[in-house]
XYZ file of C-alpha atoms in Angstrom:
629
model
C -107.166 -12.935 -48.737
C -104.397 -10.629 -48.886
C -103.295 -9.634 -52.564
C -100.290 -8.174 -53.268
C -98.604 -7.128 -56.614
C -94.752 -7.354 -57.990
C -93.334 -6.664 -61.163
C -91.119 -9.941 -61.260
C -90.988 -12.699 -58.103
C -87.950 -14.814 -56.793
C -88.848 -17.623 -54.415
C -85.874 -17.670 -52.356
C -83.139 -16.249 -50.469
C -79.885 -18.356 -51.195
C -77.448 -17.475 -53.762
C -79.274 -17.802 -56.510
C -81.950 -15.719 -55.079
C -80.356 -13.126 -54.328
C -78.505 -12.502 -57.452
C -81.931 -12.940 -59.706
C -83.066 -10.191 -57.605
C -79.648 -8.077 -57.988
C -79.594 -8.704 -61.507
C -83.298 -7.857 -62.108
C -83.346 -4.645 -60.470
C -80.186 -3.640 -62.331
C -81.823 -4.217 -65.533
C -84.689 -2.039 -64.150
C -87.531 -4.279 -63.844
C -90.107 -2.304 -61.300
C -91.425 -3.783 -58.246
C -88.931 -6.976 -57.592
C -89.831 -9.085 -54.362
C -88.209 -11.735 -52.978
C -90.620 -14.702 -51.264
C -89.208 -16.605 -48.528
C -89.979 -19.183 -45.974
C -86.789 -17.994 -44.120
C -84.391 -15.868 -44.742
C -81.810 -18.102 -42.792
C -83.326 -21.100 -44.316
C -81.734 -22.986 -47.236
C -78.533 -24.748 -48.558
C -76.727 -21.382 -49.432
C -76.485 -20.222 -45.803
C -75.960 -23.665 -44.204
C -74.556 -26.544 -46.144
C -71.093 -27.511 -47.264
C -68.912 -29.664 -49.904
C -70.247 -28.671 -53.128
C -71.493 -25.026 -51.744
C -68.448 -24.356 -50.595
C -66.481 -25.261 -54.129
C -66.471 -22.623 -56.523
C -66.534 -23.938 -60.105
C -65.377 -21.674 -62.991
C -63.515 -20.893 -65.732
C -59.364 -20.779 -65.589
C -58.495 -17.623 -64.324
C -55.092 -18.163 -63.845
C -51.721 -18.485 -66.068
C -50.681 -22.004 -67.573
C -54.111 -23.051 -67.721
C -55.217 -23.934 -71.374
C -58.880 -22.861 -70.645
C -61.849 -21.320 -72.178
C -65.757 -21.107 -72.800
C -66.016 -23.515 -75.482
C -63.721 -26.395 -73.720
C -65.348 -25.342 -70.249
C -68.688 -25.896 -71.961
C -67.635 -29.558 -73.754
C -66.447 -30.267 -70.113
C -69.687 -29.742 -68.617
C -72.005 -30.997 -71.554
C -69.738 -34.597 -71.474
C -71.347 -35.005 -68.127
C -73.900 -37.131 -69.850
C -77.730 -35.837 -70.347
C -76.988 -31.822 -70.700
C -78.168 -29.968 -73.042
C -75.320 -27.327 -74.888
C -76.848 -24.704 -74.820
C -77.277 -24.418 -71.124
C -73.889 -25.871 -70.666
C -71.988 -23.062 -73.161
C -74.384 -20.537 -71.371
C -72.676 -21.507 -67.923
C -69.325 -21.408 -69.209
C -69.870 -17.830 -71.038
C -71.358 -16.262 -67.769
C -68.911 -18.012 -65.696
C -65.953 -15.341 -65.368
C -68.700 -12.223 -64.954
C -70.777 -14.312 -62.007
C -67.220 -14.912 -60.733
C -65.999 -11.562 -60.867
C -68.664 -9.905 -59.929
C -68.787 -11.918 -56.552
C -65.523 -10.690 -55.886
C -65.981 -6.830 -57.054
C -68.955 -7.133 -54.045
C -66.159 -8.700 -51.795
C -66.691 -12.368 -51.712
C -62.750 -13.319 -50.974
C -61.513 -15.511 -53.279
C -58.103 -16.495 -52.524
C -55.130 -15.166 -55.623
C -51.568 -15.790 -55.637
C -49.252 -12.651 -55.150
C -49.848 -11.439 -58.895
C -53.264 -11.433 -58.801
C -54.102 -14.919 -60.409
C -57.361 -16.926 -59.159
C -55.584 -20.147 -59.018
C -57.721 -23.485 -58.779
C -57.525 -26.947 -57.387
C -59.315 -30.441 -58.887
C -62.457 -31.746 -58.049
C -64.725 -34.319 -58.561
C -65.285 -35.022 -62.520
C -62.846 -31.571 -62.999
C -59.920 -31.970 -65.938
C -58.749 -28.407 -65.441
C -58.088 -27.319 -61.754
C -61.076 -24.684 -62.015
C -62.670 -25.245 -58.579
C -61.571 -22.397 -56.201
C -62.893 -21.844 -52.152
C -63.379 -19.149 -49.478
C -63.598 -21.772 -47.020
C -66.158 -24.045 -45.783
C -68.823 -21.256 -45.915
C -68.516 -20.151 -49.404
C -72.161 -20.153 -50.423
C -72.605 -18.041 -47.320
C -70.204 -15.217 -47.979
C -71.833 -15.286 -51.626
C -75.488 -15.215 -50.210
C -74.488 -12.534 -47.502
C -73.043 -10.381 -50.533
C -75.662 -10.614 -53.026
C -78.605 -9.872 -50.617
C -76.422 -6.282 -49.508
C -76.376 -5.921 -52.692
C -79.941 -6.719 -53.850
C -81.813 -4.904 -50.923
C -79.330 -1.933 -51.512
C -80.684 -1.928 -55.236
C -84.355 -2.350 -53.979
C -85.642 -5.243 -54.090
C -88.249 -6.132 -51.538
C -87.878 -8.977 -49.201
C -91.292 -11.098 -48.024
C -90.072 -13.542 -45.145
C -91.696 -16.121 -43.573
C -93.913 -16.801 -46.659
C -94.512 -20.277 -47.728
C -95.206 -21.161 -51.452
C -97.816 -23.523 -51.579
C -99.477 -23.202 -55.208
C -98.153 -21.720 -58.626
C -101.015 -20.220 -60.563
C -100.958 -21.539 -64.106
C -103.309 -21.299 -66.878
C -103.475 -21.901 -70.460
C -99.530 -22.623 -70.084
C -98.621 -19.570 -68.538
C -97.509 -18.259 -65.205
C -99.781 -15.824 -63.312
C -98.686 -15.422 -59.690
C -98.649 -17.773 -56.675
C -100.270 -18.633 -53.629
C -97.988 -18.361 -50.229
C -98.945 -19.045 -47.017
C -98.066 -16.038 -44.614
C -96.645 -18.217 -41.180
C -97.243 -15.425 -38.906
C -101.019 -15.547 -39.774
C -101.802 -19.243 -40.017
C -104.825 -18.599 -37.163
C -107.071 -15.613 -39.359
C -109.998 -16.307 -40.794
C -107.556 -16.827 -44.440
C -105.445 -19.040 -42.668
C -102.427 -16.177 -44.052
C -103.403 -16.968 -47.293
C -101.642 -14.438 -49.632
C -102.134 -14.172 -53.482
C -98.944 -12.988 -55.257
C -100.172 -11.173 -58.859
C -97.206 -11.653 -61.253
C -96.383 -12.689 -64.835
C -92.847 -13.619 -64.024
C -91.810 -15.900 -61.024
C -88.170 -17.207 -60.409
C -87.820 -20.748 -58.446
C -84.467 -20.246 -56.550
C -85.330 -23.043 -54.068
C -82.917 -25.417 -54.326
C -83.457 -29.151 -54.763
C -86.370 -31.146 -53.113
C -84.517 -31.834 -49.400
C -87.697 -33.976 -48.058
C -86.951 -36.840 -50.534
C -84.869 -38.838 -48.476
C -84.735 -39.901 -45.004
C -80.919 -40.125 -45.289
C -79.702 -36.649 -46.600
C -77.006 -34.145 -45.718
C -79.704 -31.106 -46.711
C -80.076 -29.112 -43.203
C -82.970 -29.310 -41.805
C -83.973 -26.016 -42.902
C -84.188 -27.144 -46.780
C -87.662 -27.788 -48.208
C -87.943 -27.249 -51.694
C -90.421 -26.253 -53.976
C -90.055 -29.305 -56.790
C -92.990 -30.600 -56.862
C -95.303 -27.607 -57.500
C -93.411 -26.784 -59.944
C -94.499 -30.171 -61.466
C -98.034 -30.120 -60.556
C -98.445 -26.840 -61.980
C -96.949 -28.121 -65.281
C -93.609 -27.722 -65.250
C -91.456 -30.550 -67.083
C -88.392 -32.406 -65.359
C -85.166 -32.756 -66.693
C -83.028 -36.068 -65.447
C -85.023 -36.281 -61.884
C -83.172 -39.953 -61.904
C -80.074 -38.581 -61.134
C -78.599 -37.415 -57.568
C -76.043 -37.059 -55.570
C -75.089 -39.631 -52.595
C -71.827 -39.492 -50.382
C -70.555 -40.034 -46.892
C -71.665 -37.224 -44.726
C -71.543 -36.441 -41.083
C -75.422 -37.194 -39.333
C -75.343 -35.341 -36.033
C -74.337 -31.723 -38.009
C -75.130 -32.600 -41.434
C -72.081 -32.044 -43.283
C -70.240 -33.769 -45.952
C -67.324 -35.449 -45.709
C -65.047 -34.454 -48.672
C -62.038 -32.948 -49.684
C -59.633 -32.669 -46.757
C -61.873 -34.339 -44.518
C -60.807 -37.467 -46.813
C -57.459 -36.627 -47.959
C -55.906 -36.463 -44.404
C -56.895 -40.352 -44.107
C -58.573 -40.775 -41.171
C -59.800 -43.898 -39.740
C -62.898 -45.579 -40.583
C -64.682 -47.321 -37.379
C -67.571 -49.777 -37.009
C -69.488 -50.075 -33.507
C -71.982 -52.664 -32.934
C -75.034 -52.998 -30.634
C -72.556 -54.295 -27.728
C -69.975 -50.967 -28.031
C -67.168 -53.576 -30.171
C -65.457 -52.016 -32.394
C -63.784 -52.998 -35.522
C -62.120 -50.870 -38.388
C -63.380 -52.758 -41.372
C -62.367 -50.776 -44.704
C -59.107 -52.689 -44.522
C -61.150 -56.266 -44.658
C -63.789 -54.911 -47.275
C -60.870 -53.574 -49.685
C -58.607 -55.881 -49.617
C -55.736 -54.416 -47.491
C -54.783 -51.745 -45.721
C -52.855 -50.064 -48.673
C -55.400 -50.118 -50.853
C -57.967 -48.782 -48.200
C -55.865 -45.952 -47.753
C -55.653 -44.891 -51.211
C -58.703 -45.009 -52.096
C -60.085 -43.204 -48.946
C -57.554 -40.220 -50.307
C -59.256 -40.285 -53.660
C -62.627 -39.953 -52.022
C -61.465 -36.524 -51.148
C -61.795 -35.225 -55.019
C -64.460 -38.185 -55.932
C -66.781 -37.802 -53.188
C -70.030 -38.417 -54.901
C -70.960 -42.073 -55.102
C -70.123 -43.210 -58.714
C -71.497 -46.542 -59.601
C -68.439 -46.501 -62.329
C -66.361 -46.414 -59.273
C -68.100 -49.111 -57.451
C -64.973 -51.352 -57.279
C -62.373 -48.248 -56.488
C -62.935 -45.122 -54.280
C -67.003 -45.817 -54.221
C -66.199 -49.227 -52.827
C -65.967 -46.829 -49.301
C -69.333 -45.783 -49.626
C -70.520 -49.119 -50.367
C -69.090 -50.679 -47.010
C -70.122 -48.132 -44.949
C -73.809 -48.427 -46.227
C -73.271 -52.597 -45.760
C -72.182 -51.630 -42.036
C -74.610 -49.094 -41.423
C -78.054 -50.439 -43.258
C -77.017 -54.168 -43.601
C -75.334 -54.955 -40.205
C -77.335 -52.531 -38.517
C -73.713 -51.003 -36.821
C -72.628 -47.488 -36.317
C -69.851 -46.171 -38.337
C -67.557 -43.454 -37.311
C -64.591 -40.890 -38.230
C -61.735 -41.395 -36.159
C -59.284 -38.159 -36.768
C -57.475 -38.590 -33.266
C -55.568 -42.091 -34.410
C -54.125 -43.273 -37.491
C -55.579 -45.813 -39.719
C -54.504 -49.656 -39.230
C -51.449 -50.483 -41.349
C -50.626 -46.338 -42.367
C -47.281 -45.498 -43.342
C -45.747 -42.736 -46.317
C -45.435 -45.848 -48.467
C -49.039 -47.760 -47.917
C -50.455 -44.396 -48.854
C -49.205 -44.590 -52.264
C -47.044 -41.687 -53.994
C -50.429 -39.494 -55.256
C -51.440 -39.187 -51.146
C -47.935 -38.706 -50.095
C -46.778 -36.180 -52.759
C -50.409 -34.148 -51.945
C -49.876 -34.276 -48.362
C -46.421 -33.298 -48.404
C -47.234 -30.356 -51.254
C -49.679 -29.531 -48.488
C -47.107 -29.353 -45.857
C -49.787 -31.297 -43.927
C -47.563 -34.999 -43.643
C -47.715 -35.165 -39.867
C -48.580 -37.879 -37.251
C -52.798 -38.063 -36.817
C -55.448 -37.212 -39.413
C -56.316 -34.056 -37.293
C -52.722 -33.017 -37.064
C -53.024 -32.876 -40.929
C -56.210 -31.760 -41.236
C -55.127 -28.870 -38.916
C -52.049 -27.810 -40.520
C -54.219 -28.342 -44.608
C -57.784 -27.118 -43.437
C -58.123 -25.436 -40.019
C -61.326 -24.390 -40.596
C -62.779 -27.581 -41.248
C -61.817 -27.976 -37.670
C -63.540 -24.964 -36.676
C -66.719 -25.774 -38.307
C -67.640 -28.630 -36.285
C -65.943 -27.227 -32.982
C -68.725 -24.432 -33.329
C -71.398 -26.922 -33.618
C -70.431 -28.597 -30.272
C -68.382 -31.388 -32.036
C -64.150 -31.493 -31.246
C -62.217 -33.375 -34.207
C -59.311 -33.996 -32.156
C -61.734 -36.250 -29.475
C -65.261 -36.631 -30.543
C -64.998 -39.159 -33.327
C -67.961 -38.492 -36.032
C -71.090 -40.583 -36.880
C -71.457 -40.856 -40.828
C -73.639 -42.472 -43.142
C -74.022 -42.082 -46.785
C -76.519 -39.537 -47.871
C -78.539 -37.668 -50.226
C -76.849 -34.445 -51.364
C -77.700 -32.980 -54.514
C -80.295 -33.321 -57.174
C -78.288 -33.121 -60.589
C -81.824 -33.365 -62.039
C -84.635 -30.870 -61.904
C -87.044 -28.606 -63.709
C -86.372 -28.574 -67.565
C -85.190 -25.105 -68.620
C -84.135 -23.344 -72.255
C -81.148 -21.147 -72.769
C -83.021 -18.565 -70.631
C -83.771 -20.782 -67.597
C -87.305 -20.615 -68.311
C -88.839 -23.837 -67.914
C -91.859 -25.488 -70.199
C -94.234 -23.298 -68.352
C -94.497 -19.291 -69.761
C -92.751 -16.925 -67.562
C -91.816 -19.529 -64.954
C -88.277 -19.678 -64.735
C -85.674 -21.893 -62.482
C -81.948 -20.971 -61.266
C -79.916 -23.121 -58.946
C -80.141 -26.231 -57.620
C -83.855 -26.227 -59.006
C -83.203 -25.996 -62.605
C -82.506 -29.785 -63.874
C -78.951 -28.113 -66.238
C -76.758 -31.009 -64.732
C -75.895 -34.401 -65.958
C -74.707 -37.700 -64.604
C -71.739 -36.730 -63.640
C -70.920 -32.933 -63.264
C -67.872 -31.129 -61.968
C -68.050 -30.919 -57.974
C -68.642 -26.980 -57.301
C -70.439 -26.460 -60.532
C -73.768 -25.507 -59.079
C -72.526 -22.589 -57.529
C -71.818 -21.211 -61.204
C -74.805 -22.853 -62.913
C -76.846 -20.490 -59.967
C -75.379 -17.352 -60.719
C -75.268 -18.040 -64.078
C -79.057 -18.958 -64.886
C -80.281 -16.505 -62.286
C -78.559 -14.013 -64.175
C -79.619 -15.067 -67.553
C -83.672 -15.229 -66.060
C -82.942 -11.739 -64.793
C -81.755 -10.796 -68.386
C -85.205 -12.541 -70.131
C -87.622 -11.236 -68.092
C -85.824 -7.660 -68.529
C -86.455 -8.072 -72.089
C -89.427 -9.478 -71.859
C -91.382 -7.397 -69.325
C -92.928 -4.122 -70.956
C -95.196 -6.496 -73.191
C -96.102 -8.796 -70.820
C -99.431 -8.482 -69.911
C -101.313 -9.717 -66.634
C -104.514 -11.073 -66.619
C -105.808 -10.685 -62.981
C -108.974 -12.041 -63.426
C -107.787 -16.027 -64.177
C -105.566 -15.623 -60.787
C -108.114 -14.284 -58.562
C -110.593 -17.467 -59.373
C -107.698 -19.886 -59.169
C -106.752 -18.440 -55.836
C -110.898 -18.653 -54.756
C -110.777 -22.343 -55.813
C -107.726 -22.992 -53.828
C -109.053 -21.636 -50.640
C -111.891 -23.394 -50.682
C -110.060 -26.558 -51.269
C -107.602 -25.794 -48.364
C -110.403 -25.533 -46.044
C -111.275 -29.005 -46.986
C -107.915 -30.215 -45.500
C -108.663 -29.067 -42.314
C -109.554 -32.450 -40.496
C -109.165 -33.448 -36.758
C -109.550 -37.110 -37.312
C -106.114 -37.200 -39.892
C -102.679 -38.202 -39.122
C -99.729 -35.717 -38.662
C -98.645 -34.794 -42.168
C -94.756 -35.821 -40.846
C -96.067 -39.713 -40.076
C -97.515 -40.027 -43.771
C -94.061 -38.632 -45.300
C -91.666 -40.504 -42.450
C -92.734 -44.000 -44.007
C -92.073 -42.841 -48.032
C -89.059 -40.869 -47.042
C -87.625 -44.343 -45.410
C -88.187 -46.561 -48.389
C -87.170 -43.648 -50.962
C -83.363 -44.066 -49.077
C -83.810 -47.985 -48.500
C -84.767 -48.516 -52.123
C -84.355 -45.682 -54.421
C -80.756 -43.764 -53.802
C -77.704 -45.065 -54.696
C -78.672 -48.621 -54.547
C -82.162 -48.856 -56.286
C -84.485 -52.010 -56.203
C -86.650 -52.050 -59.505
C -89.530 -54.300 -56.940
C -88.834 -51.603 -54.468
C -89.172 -49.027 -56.236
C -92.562 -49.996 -58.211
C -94.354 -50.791 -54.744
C -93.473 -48.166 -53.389
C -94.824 -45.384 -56.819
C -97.988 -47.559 -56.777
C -98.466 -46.701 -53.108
C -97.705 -43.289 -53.218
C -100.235 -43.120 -56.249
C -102.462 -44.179 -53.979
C -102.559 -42.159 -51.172
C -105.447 -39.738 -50.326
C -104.653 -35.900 -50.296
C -102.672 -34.673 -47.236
C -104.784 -33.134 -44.494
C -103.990 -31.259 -41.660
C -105.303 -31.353 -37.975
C -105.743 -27.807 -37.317
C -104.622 -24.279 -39.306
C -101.457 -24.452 -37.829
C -100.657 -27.641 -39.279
C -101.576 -26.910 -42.890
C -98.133 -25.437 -43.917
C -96.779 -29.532 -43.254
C -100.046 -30.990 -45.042
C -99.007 -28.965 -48.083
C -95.270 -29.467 -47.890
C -95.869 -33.196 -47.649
C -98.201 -33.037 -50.573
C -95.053 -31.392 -53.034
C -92.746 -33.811 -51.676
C -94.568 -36.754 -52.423
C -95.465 -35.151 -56.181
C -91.069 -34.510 -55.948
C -90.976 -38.520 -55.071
C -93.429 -39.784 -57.340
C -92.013 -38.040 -60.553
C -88.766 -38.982 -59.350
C -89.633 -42.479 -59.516
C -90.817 -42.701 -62.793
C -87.329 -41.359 -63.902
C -85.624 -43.554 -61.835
C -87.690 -46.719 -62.536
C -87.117 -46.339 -66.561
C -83.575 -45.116 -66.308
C -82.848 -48.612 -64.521
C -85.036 -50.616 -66.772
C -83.442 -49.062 -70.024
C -80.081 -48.253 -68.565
C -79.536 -50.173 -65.955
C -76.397 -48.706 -63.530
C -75.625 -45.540 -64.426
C -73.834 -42.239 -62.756
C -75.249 -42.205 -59.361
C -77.291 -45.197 -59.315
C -76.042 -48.497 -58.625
C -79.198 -51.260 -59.522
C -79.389 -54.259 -57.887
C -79.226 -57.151 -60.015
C -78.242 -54.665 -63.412
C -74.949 -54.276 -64.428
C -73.996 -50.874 -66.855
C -76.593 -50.990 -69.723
C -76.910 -48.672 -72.343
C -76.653 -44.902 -71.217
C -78.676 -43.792 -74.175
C -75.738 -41.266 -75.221
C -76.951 -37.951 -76.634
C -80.027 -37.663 -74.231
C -81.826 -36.683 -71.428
C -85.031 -38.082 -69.181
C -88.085 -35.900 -69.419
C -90.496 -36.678 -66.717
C -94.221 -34.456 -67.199
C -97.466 -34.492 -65.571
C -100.379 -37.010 -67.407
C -103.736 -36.265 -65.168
C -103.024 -37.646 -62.375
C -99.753 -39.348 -62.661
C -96.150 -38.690 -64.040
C -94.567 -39.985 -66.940
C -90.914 -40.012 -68.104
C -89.442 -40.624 -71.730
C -86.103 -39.813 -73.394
C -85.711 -36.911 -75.159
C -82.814 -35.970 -77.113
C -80.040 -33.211 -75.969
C -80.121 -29.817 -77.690
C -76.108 -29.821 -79.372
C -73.528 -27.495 -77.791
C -74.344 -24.715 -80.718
C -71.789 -23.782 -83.520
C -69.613 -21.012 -82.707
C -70.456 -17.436 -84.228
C -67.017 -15.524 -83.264
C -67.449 -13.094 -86.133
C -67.430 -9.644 -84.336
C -69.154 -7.449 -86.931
C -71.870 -10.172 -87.357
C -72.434 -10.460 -83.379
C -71.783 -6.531 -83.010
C -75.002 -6.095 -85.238
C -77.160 -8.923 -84.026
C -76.339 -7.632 -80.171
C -76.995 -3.904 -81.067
C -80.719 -4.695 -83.059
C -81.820 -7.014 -79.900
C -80.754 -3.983 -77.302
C -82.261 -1.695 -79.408
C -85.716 -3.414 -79.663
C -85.145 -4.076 -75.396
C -84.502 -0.477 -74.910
C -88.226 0.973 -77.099
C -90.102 -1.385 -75.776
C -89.119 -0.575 -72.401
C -89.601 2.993 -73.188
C -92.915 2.218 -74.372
C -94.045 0.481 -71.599
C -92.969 3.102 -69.043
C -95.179 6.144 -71.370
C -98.206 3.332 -71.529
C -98.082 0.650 -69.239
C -101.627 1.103 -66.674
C -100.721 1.916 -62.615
C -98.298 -0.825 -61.834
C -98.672 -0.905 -58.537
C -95.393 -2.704 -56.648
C -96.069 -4.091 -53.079
């Protein structure tokens, strides 16, 4: 097989990515290669709502603001850990500034101030926005920037297997797509004691999800190899557009558009007025889904109450639901809007005849955005449905964003940092945060690492010969084996779980042979199927104990359960037992005790550099040939 050699490796090419690799080359670690399935791939380059909200501390004036209360903001989200949380609130102006010094445009007032607007879960106005293609500007920055410092960039390479032994991170196996027909079926053997997941959350969960179709994730090798999860139970779920998968937030929702129900005979009906109890109250609680977008089974009798008649429309009366921008609602007026709608709109200078009228004169690039994907707000009205967006869970990670496997580390939508309830846009700084405090470990740590070829080779030997064995003409497509568990993960597992539902459907996953593939060319689907059912099946054990001890909670809405106890002060730990996955409650490391005495930190910071800087020296006078790729 082909073998190839880096001195630190960053599975993916998003924001987080990108800036892992920026920030690891800066610190000078040799030989830094980026591993990708696609470079266009991913949720940085082509998804919306929360990638396109930029989370972060106050920069501007009047704003009471700083690390510590940004940190006690994040860690009240429920299930954080402080350290993590006053790590993302310490990094947050640098990651923001230095997006901006490589010409990311965030918007400032005439004096210079980076003024903010509220989100979802947000008590400060922090969340600022290039637009609906945030994440994109950041991604196209960072990888300028990290190619222009060196780093090397391996497309078209599908992880498939994280070499692990005795605890410890050795490399990884990739598939190389262009060379699925040799003899190796492009199987490539990456030799490296540090690897860096940047690959955002596990898309293939859900049948119903806003990812784009490009997203795969890596989740659940992560989890076979080892690797612990941190609150898998908890998710995302909101109204999203199903043609273009984009969510429907923010202005899309705060320019009230109408809400439309089609059935199998082409009637319509606009129902939210009927399900809500008036057209008044419809209205203002459509405008609050605009800064409350993710389903919130607190909410479930205010602004959530949307999502949860859409889904009764859509999955219960088997109708079609639609965005209407070209008409007003039934019953709107300035004074059925309410005064918080009517003083935001006019603020906005957007209180005009016609949700796209508004939308056009608040957001005109939310107009854009669909008009270049074929789809014209002012005629075509828009299919929705309420989807899958974000995992707020993920891999467990320290301070360092290394996770409970030795120089495995996870930044982004990967690492499992966020709570029940986070700030909308947060994940954007939690990326270049963690990526950036990885970057900073493995810096520290690499001139004494040492790499023990031999153990990788004979995993990599075993694996081939058990990828040969999936080879089989006689099996099913890979898709038809994941189409069925992706269907009852959405019908019974996101923001309405059934504890039955959900315990049939682990037990059958447990029991399903390994995924095999017809031919070569189909392995790369026989081994993404096999990660996202590992993805679904530790997901379910969080989920199936969180509603059993906790009953509702954040995202999850159980049937039958009302709010139970929310087991304050901890988080869900979900790890690998043989050949199954089990979850328990751990508690939450504390926000640490402040230590804001400079001559105290001045030391401590100057002996830690100190010992960085010899050993790095060392290394470079006696390290053997390290070869790069």
């Amino acid at each position: 097989m082909q073998i190839l050699r880096a001195g630190a490796l960053v599975v993916g090419t998003g924001c987080a990515g990108y800036n892992a690799a920026d920030w690891l080359c800066a610190y000078g670690v040799p030989d830094v290669c980026l591993v990708t399935e696609g470079r266009e791939a991913g949720t940085s380059r082509n998804a919306g709502s929360d990638k396109q909200t930029y989370y972060k501390l106050s920069l501007a004036s009047g704003a009471a603001d700083s690390p510590r209360q940004m940190a006690r903001d994040l860690f009240a989200g429920g299930g954080v850990h402080g350290d993590t949380a006053l790590c993302e609130a310490a990094g947050s102006a640098r990651a923001f500034l230095k997006l901006n010094l490589l010409g990311v445009p965030f918007p400032t007032n005439r004096y210079g101030e980076f003024v903010g607007y509220k989100t979802d879960n947000d008590p400060r106005m922090r969340a600022t926005s290039v637009g609906p293609l945030t994440s994109r500007a950041m991604t196209e920055a960072l990888e300028r920037s990290a190619l222009q410092r060196g780093a090397r960039l391996c497309d078209r390479m599908q992880v498939v297997r994280l070499i692990v032994e005795a605890g410890r991170v050795h490399g990884l196996l990739a598939l190389d797509l262009e060379r699925l027909g040799e003899e190796d079926h492009g199987l490539t053997l990456f030799l490296t004691p540090f690897v860096v997941l940047c690959t955002g959350g596990p898309a293939l969960v859900y049948e119903r999800t806003v990812y784009p179709p490009s997203q795969t994730g890596c989740t659940g090798a992560a989890l076979l190899a080892g690797a612990q999860g941190c609150n898998l139970n908890h998710w995302q779920y909101g109204i999203a557009s199903t043609a273009f998968r984009w969510n429907l937030s923010g202005s899309y929702q705060q320019v009230l558009p109408r809400y439309v129900s089609v059935d199998a005979q082409g009637v319509e009906r606009e129902f939210l007025p009927g399900a809500m109890g008036g057209a008044a109250r419809a209205l203002r609680m459509v405008f609050r889904k605009g800064y409350e977008w993710p389903f919130d089974s607190a909410r479930a009798a205010e602004s959530s109450q949307v999502d949860l008649a859409v889904y009764r429309e859509t999955e219960e009366l088997g109708r079609r639901v639609y965005l209407d921008y070209a008409q007003d609602p039934a019953g709107f007026s300035a004074e059925a809007m309410g005064a918080e709608a009517r003083e935001y709109l006019e603020r906005s200078r957007a209180l005009a005849p016609t949700p796209i009228e508004r939308l056009r004169r608040m957001n005109p690039q939310a107009i854009a955005l669909y008009r270049s994907h074929g789809i014209d707000l002012a005629r075509d009205r828009l299919e929705i449905a309420v989807c899958a967006q974000h995992h707020n869970g993920g891999l467990a990670v320290d301070a360092h964003w290394q996770t409970s496997v030795e120089g495995l580390y996870a930044a982004g939508e990967s690492a499992g940092t966020f709570g029940a309830a986070r700030p909308g846009g947060s994940a954007l700084n939690s990326g270049q945060v963690g990526s950036q405090r990885a970057a900073e470990h493995i810096a520290f740590l690499a001139a004494r690492r040492e790499q023990d070829e031999a153990l990788a080779l004979e995993a990599a030997r075993r694996f081939l010969a058990e990828m040969a064995a999936r080879i089989d003409p006689s099996a099913p497509p890979p898709a038809q084996t994941l189409a069925s568990t992706r269907q009852e993960m959405t019908r019974c597992a996101a923001h309405l779980r059934d504890e039955a539902g959900m315990a049939v459907l682990a037990e059958r996953i447990a029991g399903l042979p390994p995924v095999r593939a017809r031919c070569a060319q189909e392995l790369p689907d026989a081994l993404r199927a096999q990660d996202v059912l590992a993805a679904q099946a530790a997901a379910l054990s969080a989920m199936r104990l969180s509603a059993a001890r906790s009953g509702s909670l954040g995202s999850a809405l159980v049937r039958g359960r009302a709010a139970g106890d929310p087991l304050a002060g901890c988080a869900l730990r979900t790890r690998r037992e043989g050949d199954a996955f089990v979850s328990d409650y751990v508690p939450v490391r504390p926000l640490p005790a402040g230590d804001d005495w400079f001559e105290t930190v001045w030391h401590e910071y100057n002996s830690i550099h100190r010992i960085a800087e010899e050993e790095t020296e060392h290394g470079r006078n006696h390290s053997p040939d390290a070869r790069g790729l």
